[in-house]
Amino acid sequence: TQKRSRAHTYMDVPDTALVKKLVKDALLKPRYRNEDPAAATEAVLQDHGLASRLSNMLYASRRASEEPQTVAMARALRGAGRTAATGAGPAAPTTISTRAGDVAELDIMRALQARWQSHVEAAVRRLCAESGGPLMRTTAAAVAPAPKSSRQRGLYEPSEMLQLVADAEHDNAMSSHTGLRGWGLVPFELATPSLGELADGFGELRPSVRQSGVDDELRGWSGEERQRMAASVLADGHVPLLLQFLRCGTPAGTRSALWRAALGVEIDQAALSYYGRLVAEIERVALVTDGLLERDAMAPWDEEEYFLFRERVATLLAAFVRDPWVRRHSAVPSVHVTGASPQTGRSYVFPPNGALPPRGLSAYAFPLAYCYSRPEEAYFMFRALWSRYWCRLHVLSARRETLLPLCRLFEMLVQEHHPALCLHLCRLGLHPTAVAWRWIQFAFAGTLPVEQVLMVWDRVIGFDSLELLPLLAVAIFLFRSHTLLAATSAEEAERMLANCSELRVVPLLQAFLYSPPSLIASTPVPK
């Protein structure tokens, strides 16, 4: 039996019996005899480094209790796969029911999930037929890799998911009186917060609050002060305090340690051994998706910026799809299929991590290479970020802070604050959501410069929220509105939006949250 990975999160519970014995024995010592029992207990926990762990455990327990339906949904989906028929040739993937335990989802959403499942299954079957092998085999040499001439880098493109959503037909997609359909590509009335509610929730982004990476350039002492604060919160180790600190960014050189502490990722010898076993599995077991992941890592969106990290990222992705920890700990269940061994008939989840890889999966990994020099550190941080955040961006669900509500929030806000821009771009044939979808789905990785991406992720972790992503997308559209309104073709407008090299994410977020008119150009719409 394999040992459990110790690259755990702060949700791991300290041994309560051990804690009780430790406190009891310590309270009998002379130094604590005359103290109040409550104060003495707190002092013992502090002295032995257990206070923060217990506090973090309670925080994680409260956080987990806020999403019981998500947990129930995940458990139901993980056990709902049907075994594929065995026989000669590639093992065929089978459908996973999304109904059991998912009572909170709309009927149209469940139907959409079923269609997306069928779409991805068909992609897996095509890949198996192309490679001439099953989903996975234990002898790597026996598996023929996907043809090198194939340009496929993932099982599906983000645009395929968007097209499926945009084509969804249901009773509320259009007016029953006029027959007119709304302008948005997300044809669902999903609950979204107002800009005022978001401004209150992201209060630490107010211009009056100093931000790392912004105020450092204007006030040298601000950077030094933030460095001292970073050292203090790291020494304390209390997760809510770490998250609070990250909301204003990270000082230079502290991001890697702050992220690890905030997400509770501890890497000890057992974790290193676990990672070593995952890497060994790459040679022992070949997956039909291995070629896709290798091409994805070798052809990143910004080749010049990421060239040095390609091989490391390729290994990271190959280990990731083989890690069953991901399937057990992801915030929402990802799309996967179920296969059966032709030798034993036993069923298995494919891929082992329960998440079929989209094109562009490497985009989440390359920014981490700038923060973590050791491959195992980058891996466990990638795994933690996917399980907590990025998995939400690859499911079709009505739950808040998953992809569809985030894109719907983008549509509501951009239409509210600049309807003329939306009309102009739609007339040109470039729908704003078609551009923002990829930005949001990949958390701006591959779109913004690396340092700006990391500053966005600082605040995603700090606020524990993905709603910053559509806010930033709207801010970019409004900031570019003057030139976009002058565009005469979809290609010209798309080039303008693709030029993000000079954008500064924190000032954009601050301006949109607290002074939207400052971003909006007054140029009239061309006729």
PDB file of N, CA, C and O in Angstrom, residues 72-105:
ATOM      1  N   ALA A  72     -21.199  16.825  -2.114  1.00  0.00           N
ATOM      2  CA  ALA A  72     -22.116  15.743  -2.462  1.00  0.00           C
ATOM      3  C   ALA A  72     -22.105  15.481  -3.958  1.00  0.00           C
ATOM      4  O   ALA A  72     -22.133  14.339  -4.411  1.00  0.00           O
ATOM      5  N   MET A  73     -22.053  16.558  -4.733  1.00  0.00           N
ATOM      6  CA  MET A  73     -22.010  16.415  -6.188  1.00  0.00           C
ATOM      7  C   MET A  73     -20.758  15.666  -6.613  1.00  0.00           C
ATOM      8  O   MET A  73     -20.796  14.764  -7.450  1.00  0.00           O
ATOM      9  N   ALA A  74     -19.630  16.031  -6.018  1.00  0.00           N
ATOM     10  CA  ALA A  74     -18.374  15.385  -6.383  1.00  0.00           C
ATOM     11  C   ALA A  74     -18.418  13.897  -6.076  1.00  0.00           C
ATOM     12  O   ALA A  74     -18.015  13.064  -6.888  1.00  0.00           O
ATOM     13  N   ARG A  75     -18.927  13.540  -4.886  1.00  0.00           N
ATOM     14  CA  ARG A  75     -18.979  12.130  -4.517  1.00  0.00           C
ATOM     15  C   ARG A  75     -19.893  11.353  -5.447  1.00  0.00           C
ATOM     16  O   ARG A  75     -19.598  10.223  -5.835  1.00  0.00           O
ATOM     17  N   ALA A  76     -21.026  11.961  -5.805  1.00  0.00           N
ATOM     18  CA  ALA A  76     -21.967  11.269  -6.681  1.00  0.00           C
ATOM     19  C   ALA A  76     -21.365  11.029  -8.055  1.00  0.00           C
ATOM     20  O   ALA A  76     -21.485   9.953  -8.630  1.00  0.00           O
ATOM     21  N   LEU A  77     -20.694  12.057  -8.582  1.00  0.00           N
ATOM     22  CA  LEU A  77     -20.112  11.923  -9.913  1.00  0.00           C
ATOM     23  C   LEU A  77     -18.983  10.908  -9.937  1.00  0.00           C
ATOM     24  O   LEU A  77     -18.810  10.173 -10.897  1.00  0.00           O
ATOM     25  N   ARG A  78     -18.201  10.874  -8.845  1.00  0.00           N
ATOM     26  CA  ARG A  78     -17.057   9.967  -8.833  1.00  0.00           C
ATOM     27  C   ARG A  78     -17.489   8.507  -8.846  1.00  0.00           C
ATOM     28  O   ARG A  78     -16.752   7.640  -9.294  1.00  0.00           O
ATOM     29  N   GLY A  79     -18.693   8.233  -8.355  1.00  0.00           N
ATOM     30  CA  GLY A  79     -19.131   6.850  -8.319  1.00  0.00           C
ATOM     31  C   GLY A  79     -20.143   6.496  -9.372  1.00  0.00           C
ATOM     32  O   GLY A  79     -20.705   5.412  -9.347  1.00  0.00           O
ATOM     33  N   ALA A  80     -20.391   7.411 -10.313  1.00  0.00           N
ATOM     34  CA  ALA A  80     -21.496   7.204 -11.231  1.00  0.00           C
ATOM     35  C   ALA A  80     -21.084   6.711 -12.607  1.00  0.00           C
ATOM     36  O   ALA A  80     -21.916   6.555 -13.477  1.00  0.00           O
ATOM     37  N   GLY A  81     -19.783   6.508 -12.844  1.00  0.00           N
ATOM     38  CA  GLY A  81     -19.344   6.083 -14.168  1.00  0.00           C
ATOM     39  C   GLY A  81     -19.752   4.654 -14.467  1.00  0.00           C
ATOM     40  O   GLY A  81     -19.822   3.810 -13.585  1.00  0.00           O
ATOM     41  N   ARG A  82     -20.037   4.373 -15.718  1.00  0.00           N
ATOM     42  CA  ARG A  82     -20.352   3.013 -16.134  1.00  0.00           C
ATOM     43  C   ARG A  82     -19.151   2.423 -16.847  1.00  0.00           C
ATOM     44  O   ARG A  82     -18.492   3.088 -17.641  1.00  0.00           O
ATOM     45  N   THR A  83     -18.881   1.184 -16.588  1.00  0.00           N
ATOM     46  CA  THR A  83     -17.700   0.533 -17.136  1.00  0.00           C
ATOM     47  C   THR A  83     -17.835   0.337 -18.636  1.00  0.00           C
ATOM     48  O   THR A  83     -18.884  -0.035 -19.132  1.00  0.00           O
ATOM     49  N   ALA A  84     -16.740   0.592 -19.353  1.00  0.00           N
ATOM     50  CA  ALA A  84     -16.750   0.406 -20.805  1.00  0.00           C
ATOM     51  C   ALA A  84     -16.719  -1.079 -21.144  1.00  0.00           C
ATOM     52  O   ALA A  84     -16.199  -1.899 -20.410  1.00  0.00           O
ATOM     53  N   ALA A  85     -17.277  -1.405 -22.287  1.00  0.00           N
ATOM     54  CA  ALA A  85     -17.244  -2.792 -22.746  1.00  0.00           C
ATOM     55  C   ALA A  85     -15.826  -3.174 -23.112  1.00  0.00           C
ATOM     56  O   ALA A  85     -15.079  -2.384 -23.663  1.00  0.00           O
ATOM     57  N   THR A  86     -15.457  -4.396 -22.764  1.00  0.00           N
ATOM     58  CA  THR A  86     -14.116  -4.865 -23.081  1.00  0.00           C
ATOM     59  C   THR A  86     -14.131  -5.597 -24.407  1.00  0.00           C
ATOM     60  O   THR A  86     -15.171  -5.967 -24.930  1.00  0.00           O
ATOM     61  N   GLY A  87     -12.943  -5.813 -24.946  1.00  0.00           N
ATOM     62  CA  GLY A  87     -12.833  -6.509 -26.216  1.00  0.00           C
ATOM     63  C   GLY A  87     -11.627  -6.028 -26.970  1.00  0.00           C
ATOM     64  O   GLY A  87     -10.808  -5.285 -26.460  1.00  0.00           O
ATOM     65  N   ALA A  88     -11.506  -6.452 -28.213  1.00  0.00           N
ATOM     66  CA  ALA A  88     -10.351  -6.079 -29.017  1.00  0.00           C
ATOM     67  C   ALA A  88     -10.413  -4.606 -29.362  1.00  0.00           C
ATOM     68  O   ALA A  88     -11.480  -4.025 -29.495  1.00  0.00           O
ATOM     69  N   GLY A  89      -9.235  -4.026 -29.541  1.00  0.00           N
ATOM     70  CA  GLY A  89      -9.160  -2.629 -29.947  1.00  0.00           C
ATOM     71  C   GLY A  89      -9.224  -1.703 -28.757  1.00  0.00           C
ATOM     72  O   GLY A  89      -9.243  -2.122 -27.607  1.00  0.00           O
ATOM     73  N   PRO A  90      -9.291  -0.391 -29.015  1.00  0.00           N
ATOM     74  CA  PRO A  90      -9.283   0.593 -27.949  1.00  0.00           C
ATOM     75  C   PRO A  90     -10.492   0.468 -27.040  1.00  0.00           C
ATOM     76  O   PRO A  90     -11.595   0.174 -27.485  1.00  0.00           O
ATOM     77  N   ALA A  91     -10.256   0.684 -25.749  1.00  0.00           N
ATOM     78  CA  ALA A  91     -11.363   0.674 -24.796  1.00  0.00           C
ATOM     79  C   ALA A  91     -12.174   1.936 -24.964  1.00  0.00           C
ATOM     80  O   ALA A  91     -11.642   3.032 -24.992  1.00  0.00           O
ATOM     81  N   ALA A  92     -13.467   1.791 -25.094  1.00  0.00           N
ATOM     82  CA  ALA A  92     -14.327   2.946 -25.333  1.00  0.00           C
ATOM     83  C   ALA A  92     -14.697   3.614 -24.024  1.00  0.00           C
ATOM     84  O   ALA A  92     -15.023   2.947 -23.052  1.00  0.00           O
ATOM     85  N   PRO A  93     -14.677   4.947 -23.962  1.00  0.00           N
ATOM     86  CA  PRO A  93     -15.114   5.639 -22.759  1.00  0.00           C
ATOM     87  C   PRO A  93     -16.618   5.557 -22.616  1.00  0.00           C
ATOM     88  O   PRO A  93     -17.335   5.348 -23.588  1.00  0.00           O
ATOM     89  N   THR A  94     -17.092   5.720 -21.406  1.00  0.00           N
ATOM     90  CA  THR A  94     -18.523   5.627 -21.171  1.00  0.00           C
ATOM     91  C   THR A  94     -19.038   6.872 -20.491  1.00  0.00           C
ATOM     92  O   THR A  94     -18.292   7.664 -19.945  1.00  0.00           O
ATOM     93  N   THR A  95     -20.350   7.027 -20.510  1.00  0.00           N
ATOM     94  CA  THR A  95     -20.990   8.226 -19.987  1.00  0.00           C
ATOM     95  C   THR A  95     -21.002   8.230 -18.467  1.00  0.00           C
ATOM     96  O   THR A  95     -21.162   7.205 -17.841  1.00  0.00           O
ATOM     97  N   ILE A  96     -20.877   9.412 -17.898  1.00  0.00           N
ATOM     98  CA  ILE A  96     -20.983   9.591 -16.454  1.00  0.00           C
ATOM     99  C   ILE A  96     -22.262  10.347 -16.165  1.00  0.00           C
ATOM    100  O   ILE A  96     -22.498  11.417 -16.710  1.00  0.00           O
ATOM    101  N   SER A  97     -23.098   9.797 -15.332  1.00  0.00           N
ATOM    102  CA  SER A  97     -24.339  10.476 -14.976  1.00  0.00           C
ATOM    103  C   SER A  97     -24.034  11.710 -14.145  1.00  0.00           C
ATOM    104  O   SER A  97     -23.198  11.679 -13.259  1.00  0.00           O
ATOM    105  N   THR A  98     -24.718  12.798 -14.433  1.00  0.00           N
ATOM    106  CA  THR A  98     -24.536  14.015 -13.648  1.00  0.00           C
ATOM    107  C   THR A  98     -25.779  14.342 -12.838  1.00  0.00           C
ATOM    108  O   THR A  98     -25.910  15.430 -12.313  1.00  0.00           O
ATOM    109  N   ARG A  99     -26.695  13.383 -12.725  1.00  0.00           N
ATOM    110  CA  ARG A  99     -27.943  13.677 -12.028  1.00  0.00           C
ATOM    111  C   ARG A  99     -27.875  13.344 -10.541  1.00  0.00           C
ATOM    112  O   ARG A  99     -28.388  14.076  -9.714  1.00  0.00           O
ATOM    113  N   ALA A 100     -27.264  12.235 -10.208  1.00  0.00           N
ATOM    114  CA  ALA A 100     -27.263  11.807  -8.808  1.00  0.00           C
ATOM    115  C   ALA A 100     -26.600  12.834  -7.920  1.00  0.00           C
ATOM    116  O   ALA A 100     -25.496  13.274  -8.167  1.00  0.00           O
ATOM    117  N   GLY A 101     -27.285  13.230  -6.874  1.00  0.00           N
ATOM    118  CA  GLY A 101     -26.714  14.137  -5.893  1.00  0.00           C
ATOM    119  C   GLY A 101     -26.574  15.567  -6.351  1.00  0.00           C
ATOM    120  O   GLY A 101     -26.012  16.392  -5.657  1.00  0.00           O
ATOM    121  N   ASP A 102     -27.113  15.892  -7.530  1.00  0.00           N
ATOM    122  CA  ASP A 102     -26.898  17.223  -8.078  1.00  0.00           C
ATOM    123  C   ASP A 102     -28.217  17.972  -8.171  1.00  0.00           C
ATOM    124  O   ASP A 102     -28.555  18.534  -9.196  1.00  0.00           O
ATOM    125  N   VAL A 103     -28.977  17.945  -7.093  1.00  0.00           N
ATOM    126  CA  VAL A 103     -30.317  18.503  -7.114  1.00  0.00           C
ATOM    127  C   VAL A 103     -30.305  20.015  -7.267  1.00  0.00           C
ATOM    128  O   VAL A 103     -31.313  20.606  -7.638  1.00  0.00           O
ATOM    129  N   ALA A 104     -29.178  20.667  -6.991  1.00  0.00           N
ATOM    130  CA  ALA A 104     -29.138  22.121  -7.054  1.00  0.00           C
ATOM    131  C   ALA A 104     -29.027  22.633  -8.488  1.00  0.00           C
ATOM    132  O   ALA A 104     -29.267  23.803  -8.734  1.00  0.00           O
ATOM    133  N   GLU A 105     -28.648  21.786  -9.434  1.00  0.00           N
ATOM    134  CA  GLU A 105     -28.450  22.236 -10.802  1.00  0.00           C
ATOM    135  C   GLU A 105     -29.780  22.384 -11.539  1.00  0.00           C
ATOM    136  O   GLU A 105     -30.737  21.647 -11.304  1.00  0.00           O
TER     137      GLU A 105
END
